[in-house]
Each structure stands twice: as structure tokens, then as C-alpha cells.
Amino acid sequence: MIEFEHVSKAYADGTEAVSDFSVTVPSRKTVVFVGSSGSGKTTLLRMVNRMVEPTAGRVLIDGENVRDRDPVQLRRSIGYVLQQGGLLPHRTVIDNVATVPVLEGRSRAEARKDARELLERVGLDPALGKRYPPQLSGGQQQRVGVARALAADPNILLMDEPFGAVDPIVRRELQRELIRLQSELGKTIVFVTHDIDEAFLLGDEVVVMREGGRIAQRGTPAEIMANPADSFVREFIGADRAERRLNTLEVDGRQIAVDEDGRAVGVLNS
Ligand SMILES: Nc1ncnc2c1ncn2[C@@H]1O[C@H](COP(=O)(O)OP(=O)(O)OP(=O)(O)O)[C@@H](O)[C@H]1O
């Protein structure tokens, strides 16, 4: 369980990125922070592994203040997946995945064996392990990023826009894969996105953020959809959805409406 207790963050230049934010992330659940750019999502995520120290309040993991933990140990015990994968380009895929277990004292041979299993677990052919990250597609790199984050078998996974840089179809695949993985592994996941559809798909609970790291609404996807707290949330859900749902494609001079998966659903003009 992760508890954010009245945390605030004012950066040195005076930016109030987060103000008085309190949320509990229950064990083995996925909580998604969703909000537009600059709403403090990344700042909050990084408070969990002490890459950012709050200026007020505290973050607890299973009741223990993260401030009392050694930052290096803490970071190795938490999986972290970034938008750009954060893989080391000059090390093979297998060695990227095996890095933290080796640092933690596991033998290289064992860590590599585990890494091959992890690649399979995230839906990759273990033969790709011999390649270097730039030799993989964006979607494959993100899967490696997930495998690497899982390598030390952490209880907690922090995911910062992990699927933000891949095309919509691969993004759907990765989302489905994460749902499958989570049903097998039951990690405590904090997931950051600005995509409300992704938030509703993946989150057991969703925290809609507004500027300054303030909570606009928190609840299950069904609760938020059924009862948006105010016009801000209504617009955030509505505007984003309308944009996404009304995708059109021009084919041979005709406007074709396509659904979220890119399937044609009708002709708008002929
Ligand atoms: N190191 C820093 N120094 C000063 N201001 C910062 C720093 N890091 C972030 N900020 C500011 O804090 C606010 C919140 O940033 P943060 O990255 O947490 O938001 P976000 O919701 O994750 O945005 P995005 O979706 O664009 O990543 C922004 O106004 C940002 O410019």
C-alpha cells in the first residue's frame, strides 16, 4: 500500500507542482493519475521512489515513510517504466533486463536465465534478448522496459506514460498485455497518463488531476463516468472522448469513420 499524506511540492523556482495531495493506493491495485500536461503527475510518481522529495507531507509504503529508506535500495525495490523505455542502448536486451538483479548480487547466468523468462512473460520472443534496444520497435522496447521493471520482483510498479510514444494499435496491445500481466502478478501499480480512455481501461481507481497537483475527482472509472464531480471533469472526460471516438480517415476521397481500434464503422460522405 502506498499512502500520499498531504504532500506538496514547490520547486526551487517557486513552481507549485503539487499542493496538499492525499491518496491511498491499495496493495495489488492499479491507480491511475490522469490529467493534462503540468498537473503534477510525474512529480507525484517520483515522490514514491524519492527522485523528488516533497516539501510538505509524506509518502508511506506499507506504513513506512520513504524518507527513512535508503534511496538506492528503495529505487531498486520499485519497478519504474518510462515513456522512452530508458533502456541502455549499448547493452543487449537480456543484460538490460538482468541489470538490477546482478546489482543485487544474483549471478549473471541466473539473472540472464530469469531475464529470458521475463521476456516471454511480457510477450517477446526470448531470441530478441541478443539484440540491442535500438534494433527493436518502439512497442518491443516498451515491453523490455516492463520486463526490466519486473526483474527484481518488486511489489510496486511506477509507470510514467509508458505507452505514450507508440502508435494507437500497438498501444492497445500493450494495454491489454498489462491487464493480463496484472491479473497474473497482482502488483501495486501507480500509472500516469494524460489519456482518459487509457485511465478508464487500466485503473481500478482513477485520480483526475488539475493544475497544481490538485485532485478534481477520485473514484472507480464507473463512478467518475456516472457522476463527474464538476464541469472540469465533465469536460476532461467529454472533450477527450469526443476527439478520440470521432476518428476519421480519408480513403479514395471518402471520409470513413473508424473506431478506437482503427476499424471502419461507416462512410461519412460519398
Ligand atoms: N525540476 C523542476 N523544476 C521546476 N519546475 C518543475 C520541475 N519539474 C517539474 N516542474 C513543474 O512542475 C509542474 C508539474 O510537472 P509534472 O512533470 O509533475 O507534471 P505532469 O502532470 O507529469 O506533466 P506531463 O504530463 O507534461 O509530464 C509543471 O509546471 C512543471 O513545469
PDB file of C-alpha atoms in Angstrom, residues 17-266:
ATOM      1  CA  ALA A  17       3.654  21.387  -8.779  1.00  0.00           C
ATOM      2  CA  VAL A  18       1.588  19.612  -6.109  1.00  0.00           C
ATOM      3  CA  SER A  19      -0.472  21.012  -3.238  1.00  0.00           C
ATOM      4  CA  ASP A  20      -1.869  19.063  -0.316  1.00  0.00           C
ATOM      5  CA  PHE A  21      -2.404  15.826  -2.172  1.00  0.00           C
ATOM      6  CA  SER A  22      -3.691  12.790  -0.277  1.00  0.00           C
ATOM      7  CA  VAL A  23      -4.439   9.442  -1.895  1.00  0.00           C
ATOM      8  CA  THR A  24      -4.036   5.819  -0.866  1.00  0.00           C
ATOM      9  CA  VAL A  25      -3.024   3.236  -3.443  1.00  0.00           C
ATOM     10  CA  PRO A  26      -4.222  -0.129  -2.129  1.00  0.00           C
ATOM     11  CA  SER A  27      -1.967  -3.176  -2.446  1.00  0.00           C
ATOM     12  CA  ARG A  28      -2.282  -5.129  -5.689  1.00  0.00           C
ATOM     13  CA  LYS A  29      -4.447  -2.472  -7.291  1.00  0.00           C
ATOM     14  CA  THR A  30      -3.814  -0.143 -10.200  1.00  0.00           C
ATOM     15  CA  VAL A  31      -4.402   3.539  -9.525  1.00  0.00           C
ATOM     16  CA  VAL A  32      -4.110   5.872 -12.492  1.00  0.00           C
ATOM     17  CA  PHE A  33      -3.251   9.577 -12.210  1.00  0.00           C
ATOM     18  CA  VAL A  34      -4.707  11.273 -15.253  1.00  0.00           C
ATOM     19  CA  GLY A  35      -4.504  14.936 -16.126  1.00  0.00           C
ATOM     20  CA  SER A  36      -3.235  17.357 -18.665  1.00  0.00           C
ATOM     21  CA  SER A  37       0.395  18.324 -19.017  1.00  0.00           C
ATOM     22  CA  GLY A  38       1.827  20.002 -15.952  1.00  0.00           C
ATOM     23  CA  SER A  39      -0.756  18.741 -13.475  1.00  0.00           C
ATOM     24  CA  GLY A  40       1.962  17.261 -11.264  1.00  0.00           C
ATOM     25  CA  LYS A  41       1.573  13.579 -12.123  1.00  0.00           C
ATOM     26  CA  THR A  42       5.253  12.826 -12.686  1.00  0.00           C
ATOM     27  CA  THR A  43       6.204  14.804  -9.601  1.00  0.00           C
ATOM     28  CA  LEU A  44       3.865  12.619  -7.502  1.00  0.00           C
ATOM     29  CA  LEU A  45       5.139   9.395  -9.031  1.00  0.00           C
ATOM     30  CA  ARG A  46       8.749  10.336  -8.306  1.00  0.00           C
ATOM     31  CA  MET A  47       7.964  11.027  -4.680  1.00  0.00           C
ATOM     32  CA  VAL A  48       7.391   7.288  -4.248  1.00  0.00           C
ATOM     33  CA  ASN A  49      10.964   6.357  -5.157  1.00  0.00           C
ATOM     34  CA  ARG A  50      12.493   9.565  -3.752  1.00  0.00           C
ATOM     35  CA  MET A  51      13.557  11.030  -7.057  1.00  0.00           C
ATOM     36  CA  VAL A  52      11.557  14.003  -5.795  1.00  0.00           C
ATOM     37  CA  GLU A  53      11.330  14.923  -2.104  1.00  0.00           C
ATOM     38  CA  PRO A  54       8.042  16.522  -1.028  1.00  0.00           C
ATOM     39  CA  THR A  55       8.305  19.972   0.529  1.00  0.00           C
ATOM     40  CA  ALA A  56       5.437  19.067   2.865  1.00  0.00           C
ATOM     41  CA  GLY A  57       3.634  15.884   3.832  1.00  0.00           C
ATOM     42  CA  ARG A  58       4.927  12.350   3.478  1.00  0.00           C
ATOM     43  CA  VAL A  59       4.727   9.211   1.389  1.00  0.00           C
ATOM     44  CA  LEU A  60       4.417   5.871   3.142  1.00  0.00           C
ATOM     45  CA  ILE A  61       4.950   2.399   1.727  1.00  0.00           C
ATOM     46  CA  ASP A  62       3.308  -0.244   3.882  1.00  0.00           C
ATOM     47  CA  GLY A  63       3.280   2.255   6.730  1.00  0.00           C
ATOM     48  CA  GLU A  64       6.956   3.257   6.455  1.00  0.00           C
ATOM     49  CA  ASN A  65       7.965   6.770   5.459  1.00  0.00           C
ATOM     50  CA  VAL A  66      10.060   6.521   2.274  1.00  0.00           C
ATOM     51  CA  ARG A  67      12.283   9.207   3.760  1.00  0.00           C
ATOM     52  CA  ASP A  68      13.582   6.599   6.182  1.00  0.00           C
ATOM     53  CA  ARG A  69      14.641   4.316   3.347  1.00  0.00           C
ATOM     54  CA  ASP A  70      17.996   4.366   1.590  1.00  0.00           C
ATOM     55  CA  PRO A  71      17.208   5.923  -1.819  1.00  0.00           C
ATOM     56  CA  VAL A  72      19.308   3.475  -3.847  1.00  0.00           C
ATOM     57  CA  GLN A  73      17.819   0.440  -2.130  1.00  0.00           C
ATOM     58  CA  LEU A  74      14.356   1.944  -2.414  1.00  0.00           C
ATOM     59  CA  ARG A  75      14.722   2.524  -6.169  1.00  0.00           C
ATOM     60  CA  ARG A  76      15.986  -0.970  -6.788  1.00  0.00           C
ATOM     61  CA  SER A  77      12.981  -2.377  -4.936  1.00  0.00           C
ATOM     62  CA  ILE A  78      10.477  -0.499  -7.100  1.00  0.00           C
ATOM     63  CA  GLY A  79       9.858  -1.092 -10.804  1.00  0.00           C
ATOM     64  CA  TYR A  80       9.891   2.072 -12.903  1.00  0.00           C
ATOM     65  CA  VAL A  81       8.755   2.238 -16.526  1.00  0.00           C
ATOM     66  CA  LEU A  82       9.207   5.415 -18.538  1.00  0.00           C
ATOM     67  CA  GLN A  83       7.766   6.634 -21.805  1.00  0.00           C
ATOM     68  CA  GLN A  84      11.052   6.216 -23.667  1.00  0.00           C
ATOM     69  CA  GLY A  85      11.899   2.890 -22.095  1.00  0.00           C
ATOM     70  CA  GLY A  86      15.080   4.252 -20.506  1.00  0.00           C
ATOM     71  CA  LEU A  87      16.998   1.227 -21.783  1.00  0.00           C
ATOM     72  CA  LEU A  88      20.770   1.263 -22.021  1.00  0.00           C
ATOM     73  CA  PRO A  89      21.451   1.352 -25.789  1.00  0.00           C
ATOM     74  CA  HIS A  90      24.866  -0.302 -25.676  1.00  0.00           C
ATOM     75  CA  ARG A  91      23.798  -3.316 -23.646  1.00  0.00           C
ATOM     76  CA  THR A  92      21.864  -6.249 -25.030  1.00  0.00           C
ATOM     77  CA  VAL A  93      18.201  -6.597 -24.203  1.00  0.00           C
ATOM     78  CA  ILE A  94      18.942  -9.525 -21.869  1.00  0.00           C
ATOM     79  CA  ASP A  95      21.566  -7.527 -19.988  1.00  0.00           C
ATOM     80  CA  ASN A  96      19.229  -4.549 -19.713  1.00  0.00           C
ATOM     81  CA  VAL A  97      16.666  -6.784 -18.014  1.00  0.00           C
ATOM     82  CA  ALA A  98      19.290  -8.507 -15.846  1.00  0.00           C
ATOM     83  CA  THR A  99      20.987  -5.303 -14.612  1.00  0.00           C
ATOM     84  CA  VAL A 100      19.246  -4.804 -11.278  1.00  0.00           C
ATOM     85  CA  PRO A 101      19.251  -8.470 -10.190  1.00  0.00           C
ATOM     86  CA  VAL A 102      23.030  -8.566 -10.876  1.00  0.00           C
ATOM     87  CA  LEU A 103      23.496  -5.379  -8.834  1.00  0.00           C
ATOM     88  CA  GLU A 104      21.524  -7.094  -6.097  1.00  0.00           C
ATOM     89  CA  GLY A 105      24.018  -9.964  -6.076  1.00  0.00           C
ATOM     90  CA  ARG A 106      22.404 -12.558  -8.327  1.00  0.00           C
ATOM     91  CA  SER A 107      24.849 -14.428 -10.569  1.00  0.00           C
ATOM     92  CA  ARG A 108      24.966 -13.221 -14.155  1.00  0.00           C
ATOM     93  CA  ALA A 109      23.981 -16.657 -15.511  1.00  0.00           C
ATOM     94  CA  GLU A 110      20.940 -16.895 -13.253  1.00  0.00           C
ATOM     95  CA  ALA A 111      19.899 -13.311 -13.898  1.00  0.00           C
ATOM     96  CA  ARG A 112      20.086 -13.914 -17.647  1.00  0.00           C
ATOM     97  CA  LYS A 113      18.006 -17.069 -17.368  1.00  0.00           C
ATOM     98  CA  ASP A 114      15.360 -15.178 -15.387  1.00  0.00           C
ATOM     99  CA  ALA A 115      15.530 -12.356 -17.926  1.00  0.00           C
ATOM    100  CA  ARG A 116      14.732 -14.731 -20.784  1.00  0.00           C
ATOM    101  CA  GLU A 117      11.678 -15.964 -18.881  1.00  0.00           C
ATOM    102  CA  LEU A 118      10.599 -12.399 -18.247  1.00  0.00           C
ATOM    103  CA  LEU A 119      10.847 -11.549 -21.929  1.00  0.00           C
ATOM    104  CA  GLU A 120       8.433 -14.384 -22.657  1.00  0.00           C
ATOM    105  CA  ARG A 121       6.177 -13.221 -19.881  1.00  0.00           C
ATOM    106  CA  VAL A 122       5.813  -9.794 -21.484  1.00  0.00           C
ATOM    107  CA  GLY A 123       5.092 -11.369 -24.856  1.00  0.00           C
ATOM    108  CA  LEU A 124       8.520 -11.168 -26.506  1.00  0.00           C
ATOM    109  CA  ASP A 125      10.484 -13.900 -28.250  1.00  0.00           C
ATOM    110  CA  PRO A 126      13.490 -14.556 -25.952  1.00  0.00           C
ATOM    111  CA  ALA A 127      15.643 -14.683 -29.101  1.00  0.00           C
ATOM    112  CA  LEU A 128      15.321 -10.884 -29.167  1.00  0.00           C
ATOM    113  CA  GLY A 129      17.407 -10.839 -25.995  1.00  0.00           C
ATOM    114  CA  LYS A 130      20.607 -10.814 -28.030  1.00  0.00           C
ATOM    115  CA  ARG A 131      19.692  -7.593 -29.807  1.00  0.00           C
ATOM    116  CA  TYR A 132      20.400  -4.059 -28.693  1.00  0.00           C
ATOM    117  CA  PRO A 133      17.459  -1.762 -27.821  1.00  0.00           C
ATOM    118  CA  PRO A 134      17.762   0.431 -30.964  1.00  0.00           C
ATOM    119  CA  GLN A 135      17.226  -2.755 -33.019  1.00  0.00           C
ATOM    120  CA  LEU A 136      13.705  -3.177 -31.580  1.00  0.00           C
ATOM    121  CA  SER A 137      10.440  -1.461 -32.467  1.00  0.00           C
ATOM    122  CA  GLY A 138       9.031   1.108 -30.055  1.00  0.00           C
ATOM    123  CA  GLY A 139       6.432  -1.373 -28.804  1.00  0.00           C
ATOM    124  CA  GLN A 140       9.054  -4.067 -28.257  1.00  0.00           C
ATOM    125  CA  GLN A 141      11.246  -1.599 -26.371  1.00  0.00           C
ATOM    126  CA  GLN A 142       8.352  -0.771 -24.063  1.00  0.00           C
ATOM    127  CA  ARG A 143       7.830  -4.471 -23.374  1.00  0.00           C
ATOM    128  CA  VAL A 144      11.521  -4.759 -22.492  1.00  0.00           C
ATOM    129  CA  GLY A 145      11.042  -1.746 -20.203  1.00  0.00           C
ATOM    130  CA  VAL A 146       8.257  -3.606 -18.415  1.00  0.00           C
ATOM    131  CA  ALA A 147      10.352  -6.803 -18.197  1.00  0.00           C
ATOM    132  CA  ARG A 148      13.240  -4.819 -16.731  1.00  0.00           C
ATOM    133  CA  ALA A 149      10.963  -3.176 -14.183  1.00  0.00           C
ATOM    134  CA  LEU A 150       9.722  -6.613 -13.117  1.00  0.00           C
ATOM    135  CA  ALA A 151      13.202  -8.161 -12.899  1.00  0.00           C
ATOM    136  CA  ALA A 152      13.766  -7.550  -9.200  1.00  0.00           C
ATOM    137  CA  ASP A 153      10.246  -8.853  -8.499  1.00  0.00           C
ATOM    138  CA  PRO A 154       9.122  -5.569  -6.955  1.00  0.00           C
ATOM    139  CA  ASN A 155       5.803  -5.184  -5.170  1.00  0.00           C
ATOM    140  CA  ILE A 156       5.381  -1.734  -6.674  1.00  0.00           C
ATOM    141  CA  LEU A 157       5.445  -0.639 -10.299  1.00  0.00           C
ATOM    142  CA  LEU A 158       5.570   3.047 -11.220  1.00  0.00           C
ATOM    143  CA  MET A 159       4.583   3.650 -14.833  1.00  0.00           C
ATOM    144  CA  ASP A 160       5.009   7.120 -16.327  1.00  0.00           C
ATOM    145  CA  GLU A 161       3.208   7.394 -19.688  1.00  0.00           C
ATOM    146  CA  PRO A 162       4.720   4.026 -20.596  1.00  0.00           C
ATOM    147  CA  PHE A 163       2.729   3.675 -23.817  1.00  0.00           C
ATOM    148  CA  GLY A 164       2.731   7.341 -24.799  1.00  0.00           C
ATOM    149  CA  ALA A 165       5.233   7.074 -27.646  1.00  0.00           C
ATOM    150  CA  VAL A 166       3.801   4.139 -29.612  1.00  0.00           C
ATOM    151  CA  ASP A 167       1.121   4.108 -32.296  1.00  0.00           C
ATOM    152  CA  PRO A 168      -2.515   3.556 -31.258  1.00  0.00           C
ATOM    153  CA  ILE A 169      -2.741  -0.090 -32.319  1.00  0.00           C
ATOM    154  CA  VAL A 170       0.438  -1.127 -30.516  1.00  0.00           C
ATOM    155  CA  ARG A 171      -0.733   0.950 -27.587  1.00  0.00           C
ATOM    156  CA  ARG A 172      -3.939  -1.127 -27.364  1.00  0.00           C
ATOM    157  CA  GLU A 173      -1.869  -4.329 -27.462  1.00  0.00           C
ATOM    158  CA  LEU A 174       0.402  -3.106 -24.682  1.00  0.00           C
ATOM    159  CA  GLN A 175      -2.592  -2.044 -22.589  1.00  0.00           C
ATOM    160  CA  ARG A 176      -4.193  -5.475 -22.963  1.00  0.00           C
ATOM    161  CA  GLU A 177      -0.878  -7.110 -22.128  1.00  0.00           C
ATOM    162  CA  LEU A 178      -0.572  -5.068 -18.964  1.00  0.00           C
ATOM    163  CA  ILE A 179      -4.087  -6.093 -17.905  1.00  0.00           C
ATOM    164  CA  ARG A 180      -3.158  -9.753 -18.440  1.00  0.00           C
ATOM    165  CA  LEU A 181       0.157  -9.366 -16.577  1.00  0.00           C
ATOM    166  CA  GLN A 182      -1.504  -7.600 -13.690  1.00  0.00           C
ATOM    167  CA  SER A 183      -4.101 -10.370 -13.353  1.00  0.00           C
ATOM    168  CA  GLU A 184      -1.198 -12.849 -13.031  1.00  0.00           C
ATOM    169  CA  LEU A 185       1.152 -10.785 -10.887  1.00  0.00           C
ATOM    170  CA  GLY A 186      -1.014  -8.524  -8.717  1.00  0.00           C
ATOM    171  CA  LYS A 187       1.456  -5.652  -8.336  1.00  0.00           C
ATOM    172  CA  THR A 188       0.662  -2.329  -6.708  1.00  0.00           C
ATOM    173  CA  ILE A 189       0.713  -0.033  -9.719  1.00  0.00           C
ATOM    174  CA  VAL A 190       0.722   3.746  -9.985  1.00  0.00           C
ATOM    175  CA  PHE A 191       0.172   4.619 -13.634  1.00  0.00           C
ATOM    176  CA  VAL A 192       0.433   8.124 -15.085  1.00  0.00           C
ATOM    177  CA  THR A 193      -1.226   9.161 -18.331  1.00  0.00           C
ATOM    178  CA  HIS A 194      -2.995  12.059 -19.952  1.00  0.00           C
ATOM    179  CA  ASP A 195      -5.248   9.670 -21.887  1.00  0.00           C
ATOM    180  CA  ILE A 196      -8.603   9.292 -20.160  1.00  0.00           C
ATOM    181  CA  ASP A 197      -9.507   6.159 -22.154  1.00  0.00           C
ATOM    182  CA  GLU A 198      -6.292   4.520 -21.018  1.00  0.00           C
ATOM    183  CA  ALA A 199      -7.017   5.594 -17.446  1.00  0.00           C
ATOM    184  CA  PHE A 200     -10.510   4.089 -17.510  1.00  0.00           C
ATOM    185  CA  LEU A 201      -9.268   0.904 -19.148  1.00  0.00           C
ATOM    186  CA  LEU A 202      -6.411   0.202 -16.748  1.00  0.00           C
ATOM    187  CA  GLY A 203      -7.373   1.792 -13.448  1.00  0.00           C
ATOM    188  CA  ASP A 204      -9.121   0.058 -10.578  1.00  0.00           C
ATOM    189  CA  GLU A 205      -9.278   3.643  -9.419  1.00  0.00           C
ATOM    190  CA  VAL A 206      -8.638   6.855 -11.286  1.00  0.00           C
ATOM    191  CA  VAL A 207      -7.492  10.200  -9.900  1.00  0.00           C
ATOM    192  CA  VAL A 208      -8.335  13.066 -12.226  1.00  0.00           C
ATOM    193  CA  MET A 209      -5.799  15.839 -11.644  1.00  0.00           C
ATOM    194  CA  ARG A 210      -5.994  19.509 -12.286  1.00  0.00           C
ATOM    195  CA  GLU A 211      -3.235  22.074 -12.346  1.00  0.00           C
ATOM    196  CA  GLY A 212      -1.043  22.344  -9.273  1.00  0.00           C
ATOM    197  CA  GLY A 213      -1.433  18.663  -8.425  1.00  0.00           C
ATOM    198  CA  ARG A 214      -4.918  19.140  -7.066  1.00  0.00           C
ATOM    199  CA  ILE A 215      -7.486  16.355  -7.237  1.00  0.00           C
ATOM    200  CA  ALA A 216     -10.516  17.086  -9.382  1.00  0.00           C
ATOM    201  CA  GLN A 217     -12.086  13.685  -8.701  1.00  0.00           C
ATOM    202  CA  ARG A 218     -11.119  10.278  -7.484  1.00  0.00           C
ATOM    203  CA  GLY A 219     -13.106   7.086  -7.934  1.00  0.00           C
ATOM    204  CA  THR A 220     -13.615   3.963  -9.977  1.00  0.00           C
ATOM    205  CA  PRO A 221     -13.971   4.533 -13.712  1.00  0.00           C
ATOM    206  CA  ALA A 222     -17.687   3.730 -13.430  1.00  0.00           C
ATOM    207  CA  GLU A 223     -18.183   6.256 -10.606  1.00  0.00           C
ATOM    208  CA  ILE A 224     -16.425   9.020 -12.491  1.00  0.00           C
ATOM    209  CA  MET A 225     -18.237   8.313 -15.741  1.00  0.00           C
ATOM    210  CA  ALA A 226     -21.612   8.145 -13.992  1.00  0.00           C
ATOM    211  CA  ASN A 227     -21.103  11.205 -11.803  1.00  0.00           C
ATOM    212  CA  PRO A 228     -18.425  13.639 -12.942  1.00  0.00           C
ATOM    213  CA  ALA A 229     -17.711  15.879  -9.941  1.00  0.00           C
ATOM    214  CA  ASP A 230     -17.845  19.175 -11.823  1.00  0.00           C
ATOM    215  CA  SER A 231     -17.600  20.828 -15.211  1.00  0.00           C
ATOM    216  CA  PHE A 232     -13.813  20.397 -15.267  1.00  0.00           C
ATOM    217  CA  VAL A 233     -14.128  16.608 -15.029  1.00  0.00           C
ATOM    218  CA  ARG A 234     -17.067  16.546 -17.417  1.00  0.00           C
ATOM    219  CA  GLU A 235     -15.050  18.433 -19.978  1.00  0.00           C
ATOM    220  CA  PHE A 236     -11.943  16.385 -19.412  1.00  0.00           C
ATOM    221  CA  ILE A 237     -13.848  13.165 -19.991  1.00  0.00           C
ATOM    222  CA  GLY A 238     -16.106  14.568 -22.677  1.00  0.00           C
ATOM    223  CA  ALA A 239     -13.706  16.571 -24.768  1.00  0.00           C
ATOM    224  CA  ASP A 240     -11.078  13.884 -24.814  1.00  0.00           C
ATOM    225  CA  ARG A 241     -13.586  11.159 -25.639  1.00  0.00           C
ATOM    226  CA  ALA A 242     -15.285  13.014 -28.440  1.00  0.00           C
ATOM    227  CA  GLU A 243     -11.944  13.677 -30.071  1.00  0.00           C
ATOM    228  CA  ARG A 244     -10.914  10.055 -29.848  1.00  0.00           C
ATOM    229  CA  ARG A 245     -14.204   8.490 -30.781  1.00  0.00           C
ATOM    230  CA  LEU A 246     -14.737  10.546 -33.893  1.00  0.00           C
ATOM    231  CA  ASN A 247     -11.630   9.468 -35.728  1.00  0.00           C
ATOM    232  CA  THR A 248     -11.958   9.784 -39.459  1.00  0.00           C
ATOM    233  CA  LEU A 249      -9.876   8.568 -42.310  1.00  0.00           C
ATOM    234  CA  GLU A 250      -9.902   9.677 -45.916  1.00  0.00           C
ATOM    235  CA  VAL A 251      -9.933   6.796 -48.402  1.00  0.00           C
ATOM    236  CA  ASP A 252     -10.343   7.456 -52.113  1.00  0.00           C
ATOM    237  CA  GLY A 253     -11.868  10.862 -51.399  1.00  0.00           C
ATOM    238  CA  ARG A 254     -14.386   9.487 -48.907  1.00  0.00           C
ATOM    239  CA  GLN A 255     -14.474  10.232 -45.190  1.00  0.00           C
ATOM    240  CA  ILE A 256     -14.563   6.956 -43.295  1.00  0.00           C
ATOM    241  CA  ALA A 257     -15.381   6.875 -39.573  1.00  0.00           C
ATOM    242  CA  VAL A 258     -13.147   4.481 -37.640  1.00  0.00           C
ATOM    243  CA  ASP A 259     -13.498   3.186 -34.097  1.00  0.00           C
ATOM    244  CA  GLU A 260     -10.818   3.199 -31.405  1.00  0.00           C
ATOM    245  CA  ASP A 261      -9.181   0.103 -32.855  1.00  0.00           C
ATOM    246  CA  GLY A 262      -8.970   1.665 -36.277  1.00  0.00           C
ATOM    247  CA  ARG A 263     -11.781  -0.460 -37.730  1.00  0.00           C
ATOM    248  CA  ALA A 264     -14.027   1.238 -40.260  1.00  0.00           C
ATOM    249  CA  VAL A 265     -17.536   1.733 -38.910  1.00  0.00           C
ATOM    250  CA  GLY A 266     -19.156   3.804 -41.639  1.00  0.00           C
TER     251      GLY A 266
END
